[in-house]
Amino acid sequence: MGKELFIKQLRPYLYLMDEAHEATGYIVVGNEKVCVIDTMNGYNDLHRVVRDITDKPIAVVNTHGHPDHIFGNVYFDEVYMNPKDNELAESFINAPEFIKECKKAGLTMPAFKPIKGGDVIDLGGKTLEVYDLPGHTPGGILLLLKEDRILFTGDSINHHLWMQLDGCPSMGDYVKELDKVMFLEKEADLILHGHATDFDDISLMRCLRSGAVEICEGKTENDLPYQWFGGEAKQHPFKLEEGKTYQQLESVICYR
């Protein structure tokens, strides 16, 4: 526990939490409730962080089931996640090292409550609409903050998309899933993803899609190897749009 948490207020109602530059979570404050989107690695007491901002009832949502987005759930009583990621999440939650850390700190992991595409979270004056985007994980979701045209994408849409993991679909299937949610580029202006330091222009979505299509079409002759803890994959760079604002410029899709 105890790695530094950097908190950045992006809007009067919106906070970005950057935990040790390893993962990012968000706090969205409505008139009646507050929503925490992703709880990161659990190094910091996030319940206390939220309570320093507001005393409103808390809803916690995980965009997907990877440990760097769910381990901080231990500070809350109730958490929502797409059930398609339950099995994945359990594999990390049941790891002996994590169980030992929780026991030592006197913390327990709450059970996941189901959330999926089509669901709506009403915070009072702020509405989060849920959309499914399987790819990076089977149960990945996007959250559209409707009134403010901001799309929270977890790790499903970002500058460094991991599609080389066990359980990831083919790139062709991912493009099909992406096409089901591409209409969101008309509903949102900005993206906040699971490892962001600030906003990205919504065009990141279309740029990522173009990169995925290039992989499908075999335009990969210049792709370099990508070393990660699971071995070696390939990485395909994709271009961003000129004149738009992004929080980083190097963008790749990792794949097998």
Short mmCIF file of C-alpha atoms in Angstrom, two decimals:
data_model
loop_
_atom_site.label_atom_id
_atom_site.label_comp_id
_atom_site.label_asym_id
_atom_site.label_seq_id
_atom_site.Cartn_x
_atom_site.Cartn_y
_atom_site.Cartn_z
CA MET A 1 0.00 0.00 0.00
CA GLY A 2 0.97 3.66 0.16
CA LYS A 3 2.13 4.78 -3.29
CA GLU A 4 1.47 8.39 -4.17
CA LEU A 5 -1.95 9.43 -5.48
CA PHE A 6 -2.05 12.53 -7.68
CA ILE A 7 -5.46 14.22 -7.85
CA LYS A 8 -6.28 16.68 -10.63
CA GLN A 9 -9.55 18.62 -10.82
CA LEU A 10 -10.54 18.70 -14.51
CA ARG A 11 -13.95 20.33 -14.07
CA PRO A 12 -15.86 21.63 -11.00
CA TYR A 13 -17.60 18.20 -10.81
CA LEU A 14 -14.79 15.97 -12.16
CA TYR A 15 -11.55 14.68 -10.64
CA LEU A 16 -8.80 12.52 -12.17
CA MET A 17 -6.94 10.21 -9.77
CA ASP A 18 -3.51 9.09 -11.00
CA GLU A 19 -2.13 6.39 -8.73
CA ALA A 20 1.67 6.26 -8.90
CA HIS A 21 1.42 6.74 -12.72
CA GLU A 22 0.27 3.10 -12.91
CA ALA A 23 -3.48 3.57 -13.46
CA THR A 24 -6.15 6.27 -13.48
CA GLY A 25 -9.58 6.51 -11.86
CA TYR A 26 -12.21 9.24 -11.84
CA ILE A 27 -14.67 10.90 -9.47
CA VAL A 28 -17.84 12.37 -11.02
CA VAL A 29 -19.98 14.45 -8.64
CA GLY A 30 -23.70 14.84 -9.38
CA ASN A 31 -26.34 16.75 -7.41
CA GLU A 32 -27.43 13.63 -5.52
CA LYS A 33 -24.69 11.00 -5.88
CA VAL A 34 -21.03 10.64 -6.71
CA CYS A 35 -19.60 7.98 -9.03
CA VAL A 36 -16.10 6.51 -8.77
CA ILE A 37 -14.97 5.07 -12.12
CA ASP A 38 -12.20 2.49 -11.52
CA THR A 39 -10.39 2.09 -8.21
CA MET A 40 -6.85 1.34 -9.45
CA ASN A 41 -4.36 -0.78 -7.47
CA GLY A 42 -5.65 -0.15 -3.95
CA TYR A 43 -2.54 1.63 -2.67
CA ASN A 44 -4.65 4.48 -1.22
CA ASP A 45 -7.87 4.74 0.80
CA LEU A 46 -10.13 6.01 -1.98
CA HIS A 47 -13.19 6.19 0.26
CA ARG A 48 -11.40 8.84 2.28
CA VAL A 49 -10.39 10.66 -0.94
CA VAL A 50 -14.05 10.82 -2.04
CA ARG A 51 -15.16 11.93 1.42
CA ASP A 52 -12.67 14.82 1.29
CA ILE A 53 -14.60 16.03 -1.79
CA THR A 54 -18.24 15.20 -0.96
CA ASP A 55 -20.47 13.39 1.54
CA LYS A 56 -22.96 12.25 -1.15
CA PRO A 57 -23.80 8.53 -1.58
CA ILE A 58 -21.15 6.71 -3.62
CA ALA A 59 -21.60 4.45 -6.68
CA VAL A 60 -18.46 2.58 -7.79
CA VAL A 61 -18.09 1.20 -11.32
CA ASN A 62 -15.22 -0.85 -12.76
CA THR A 63 -14.71 -0.47 -16.53
CA HIS A 64 -13.19 -3.98 -16.62
CA GLY A 65 -11.75 -6.70 -14.41
CA HIS A 66 -7.98 -6.12 -14.43
CA PRO A 67 -6.27 -5.65 -11.05
CA ASP A 68 -5.07 -2.09 -11.75
CA HIS A 69 -8.73 -1.06 -12.06
CA ILE A 70 -10.42 -3.11 -9.30
CA PHE A 71 -8.10 -3.63 -6.32
CA GLY A 72 -9.15 -0.33 -4.70
CA ASN A 73 -12.68 -1.77 -4.45
CA VAL A 74 -11.64 -2.94 -0.98
CA TYR A 75 -12.39 0.57 0.37
CA PHE A 76 -16.06 0.42 -0.70
CA ASP A 77 -19.14 -1.67 0.16
CA GLU A 78 -20.74 -1.86 -3.26
CA VAL A 79 -19.21 -2.11 -6.74
CA TYR A 80 -20.60 -2.62 -10.25
CA MET A 81 -18.90 -4.45 -13.13
CA ASN A 82 -19.97 -6.29 -16.27
CA PRO A 83 -20.42 -9.97 -15.19
CA LYS A 84 -18.54 -11.07 -18.33
CA ASP A 85 -15.35 -10.00 -16.49
CA ASN A 86 -16.19 -11.73 -13.19
CA GLU A 87 -14.09 -14.82 -13.92
CA LEU A 88 -11.12 -12.68 -14.96
CA ALA A 89 -11.41 -10.50 -11.85
CA GLU A 90 -11.72 -13.54 -9.55
CA SER A 91 -8.41 -14.90 -10.88
CA PHE A 92 -6.66 -11.81 -9.46
CA ILE A 93 -8.78 -11.41 -6.31
CA ASN A 94 -8.08 -15.04 -5.31
CA ALA A 95 -4.32 -14.70 -5.73
CA PRO A 96 -2.63 -15.61 -2.41
CA GLU A 97 -0.56 -12.40 -2.35
CA PHE A 98 -3.66 -10.19 -2.69
CA ILE A 99 -5.56 -12.19 -0.02
CA LYS A 100 -2.57 -11.80 2.32
CA GLU A 101 -2.40 -8.01 1.77
CA CYS A 102 -6.13 -7.63 2.42
CA LYS A 103 -5.95 -9.68 5.64
CA LYS A 104 -2.99 -7.63 6.83
CA ALA A 105 -4.92 -4.38 6.23
CA GLY A 106 -8.24 -5.77 7.55
CA LEU A 107 -9.96 -5.17 4.21
CA THR A 108 -12.35 -7.32 2.17
CA MET A 109 -13.34 -7.26 -1.48
CA PRO A 110 -17.06 -6.55 -2.03
CA ALA A 111 -18.99 -8.82 -4.41
CA PHE A 112 -19.57 -7.42 -7.89
CA LYS A 113 -23.06 -6.21 -8.77
CA PRO A 114 -23.96 -6.48 -12.47
CA ILE A 115 -23.86 -3.59 -14.92
CA LYS A 116 -23.93 -3.76 -18.72
CA GLY A 117 -24.63 -1.88 -21.94
CA GLY A 118 -28.00 -0.11 -21.82
CA ASP A 119 -27.82 0.65 -18.10
CA VAL A 120 -27.94 4.25 -16.88
CA ILE A 121 -26.47 5.73 -13.69
CA ASP A 122 -28.35 8.84 -12.56
CA LEU A 123 -26.23 11.03 -10.26
CA GLY A 124 -28.70 13.92 -10.28
CA GLY A 125 -28.06 16.38 -13.12
CA LYS A 126 -25.29 14.07 -14.37
CA THR A 127 -26.15 10.92 -16.33
CA LEU A 128 -23.72 8.09 -17.12
CA GLU A 129 -24.84 5.82 -19.95
CA VAL A 130 -23.22 2.37 -20.17
CA TYR A 131 -22.04 0.80 -23.46
CA ASP A 132 -20.39 -2.59 -23.97
CA LEU A 133 -17.05 -2.77 -25.77
CA PRO A 134 -15.55 -6.28 -25.51
CA GLY A 135 -11.97 -6.54 -26.77
CA HIS A 136 -9.27 -5.76 -24.23
CA THR A 137 -11.41 -7.89 -21.86
CA PRO A 138 -14.73 -9.72 -22.50
CA GLY A 139 -16.69 -7.35 -20.23
CA GLY A 140 -15.17 -3.97 -21.05
CA ILE A 141 -17.59 -1.05 -20.79
CA LEU A 142 -17.61 2.62 -21.78
CA LEU A 143 -19.41 5.30 -19.74
CA LEU A 144 -20.80 8.40 -21.45
CA LEU A 145 -21.28 11.43 -19.23
CA LYS A 146 -24.13 12.65 -21.37
CA GLU A 147 -24.59 16.26 -20.26
CA ASP A 148 -20.89 17.05 -20.53
CA ARG A 149 -20.04 14.97 -23.64
CA ILE A 150 -17.20 13.06 -21.95
CA LEU A 151 -16.56 9.36 -22.67
CA PHE A 152 -14.80 7.22 -20.04
CA THR A 153 -13.23 4.28 -21.89
CA GLY A 154 -11.15 2.34 -19.32
CA ASP A 155 -8.56 0.37 -21.31
CA SER A 156 -10.93 -0.36 -24.22
CA ILE A 157 -9.92 2.79 -26.16
CA ASN A 158 -6.57 4.40 -25.39
CA HIS A 159 -3.12 5.22 -26.79
CA HIS A 160 -1.68 1.84 -25.86
CA LEU A 161 -4.32 -0.81 -26.51
CA TRP A 162 -3.42 -4.28 -25.25
CA MET A 163 -5.04 -6.90 -27.50
CA GLN A 164 -2.33 -9.55 -27.07
CA LEU A 165 -3.82 -11.00 -23.87
CA ASP A 166 -5.37 -14.47 -23.54
CA GLY A 167 -9.09 -14.11 -24.20
CA CYS A 168 -8.78 -11.11 -26.54
CA PRO A 169 -10.81 -11.59 -29.73
CA SER A 170 -9.40 -11.36 -33.26
CA MET A 171 -8.75 -7.83 -34.51
CA GLY A 172 -11.60 -8.28 -37.01
CA ASP A 173 -14.05 -9.07 -34.20
CA TYR A 174 -12.78 -6.09 -32.19
CA VAL A 175 -13.42 -3.76 -35.16
CA LYS A 176 -16.99 -5.15 -35.40
CA GLU A 177 -17.56 -4.38 -31.71
CA LEU A 178 -15.99 -0.93 -32.11
CA ASP A 179 -18.31 -0.21 -35.03
CA LYS A 180 -21.32 -0.78 -32.74
CA VAL A 181 -20.22 2.16 -30.56
CA MET A 182 -18.68 4.49 -33.17
CA PHE A 183 -21.84 6.63 -33.04
CA LEU A 184 -20.50 7.85 -29.67
CA GLU A 185 -18.04 10.12 -31.50
CA LYS A 186 -21.13 12.25 -32.25
CA GLU A 187 -22.25 12.11 -28.58
CA ALA A 188 -18.92 13.02 -26.94
CA ASP A 189 -16.13 15.53 -27.53
CA LEU A 190 -13.56 14.13 -25.11
CA ILE A 191 -12.15 10.80 -23.91
CA LEU A 192 -10.76 9.94 -20.46
CA HIS A 193 -9.16 6.48 -20.46
CA GLY A 194 -7.76 4.20 -17.78
CA HIS A 195 -4.16 5.47 -17.91
CA ALA A 196 -4.72 9.12 -18.84
CA THR A 197 -3.24 12.29 -17.37
CA ASP A 198 -5.81 14.56 -19.07
CA PHE A 199 -8.44 14.68 -21.82
CA ASP A 200 -8.00 13.27 -25.33
CA ASP A 201 -10.01 14.46 -28.30
CA ILE A 202 -12.81 12.06 -29.26
CA SER A 203 -11.05 11.47 -32.62
CA LEU A 204 -8.74 9.05 -30.74
CA MET A 205 -11.59 6.56 -31.18
CA ARG A 206 -11.55 6.80 -35.00
CA CYS A 207 -7.72 6.82 -35.12
CA LEU A 208 -7.61 3.61 -33.05
CA ARG A 209 -10.19 2.01 -35.35
CA SER A 210 -8.06 2.90 -38.40
CA GLY A 211 -5.04 1.22 -36.76
CA ALA A 212 -7.06 -1.92 -36.01
CA VAL A 213 -8.27 -2.05 -39.63
CA GLU A 214 -4.66 -1.76 -40.87
CA ILE A 215 -3.77 -4.84 -38.78
CA CYS A 216 -6.77 -6.69 -40.28
CA GLU A 217 -5.57 -5.75 -43.76
CA GLY A 218 -2.06 -7.04 -43.03
CA LYS A 219 -0.38 -3.61 -43.25
CA THR A 220 2.01 -4.73 -40.53
CA GLU A 221 5.38 -5.17 -42.30
CA ASN A 222 7.03 -2.40 -40.24
CA ASP A 223 5.54 -3.46 -36.88
CA LEU A 224 8.13 -3.96 -34.14
CA PRO A 225 8.23 -6.64 -31.43
CA TYR A 226 6.60 -5.71 -28.11
CA GLN A 227 8.08 -7.17 -24.92
CA TRP A 228 5.67 -7.54 -21.98
CA PHE A 229 5.45 -9.71 -18.85
CA GLY A 230 3.67 -12.44 -20.84
CA GLY A 231 6.36 -12.69 -23.50
CA GLU A 232 6.68 -11.11 -26.93
CA ALA A 233 3.90 -9.67 -29.09
CA LYS A 234 3.83 -7.14 -31.93
CA GLN A 235 3.01 -3.43 -31.80
CA HIS A 236 1.28 -1.48 -34.55
CA PRO A 237 1.59 2.32 -34.42
CA PHE A 238 -1.47 4.33 -35.45
CA LYS A 239 -1.64 7.97 -36.53
CA LEU A 240 -3.49 10.71 -34.67
CA GLU A 241 -5.34 13.59 -36.36
CA GLU A 242 -3.51 16.84 -37.06
CA GLY A 243 -4.69 19.85 -35.08
CA LYS A 244 -6.49 17.88 -32.33
CA THR A 245 -5.47 17.80 -28.67
CA TYR A 246 -4.14 14.55 -27.20
CA GLN A 247 -2.39 13.93 -23.90
CA GLN A 248 0.23 11.78 -25.62
CA LEU A 249 1.33 11.35 -29.21
CA GLU A 250 2.84 7.87 -29.41
CA SER A 251 -0.01 5.46 -30.03
CA VAL A 252 0.12 1.68 -30.61
CA ILE A 253 -2.05 -1.42 -30.65
CA CYS A 254 -0.32 -4.49 -29.18
CA TYR A 255 -1.40 -7.80 -30.72
CA ARG A 256 -0.28 -11.34 -31.38
#
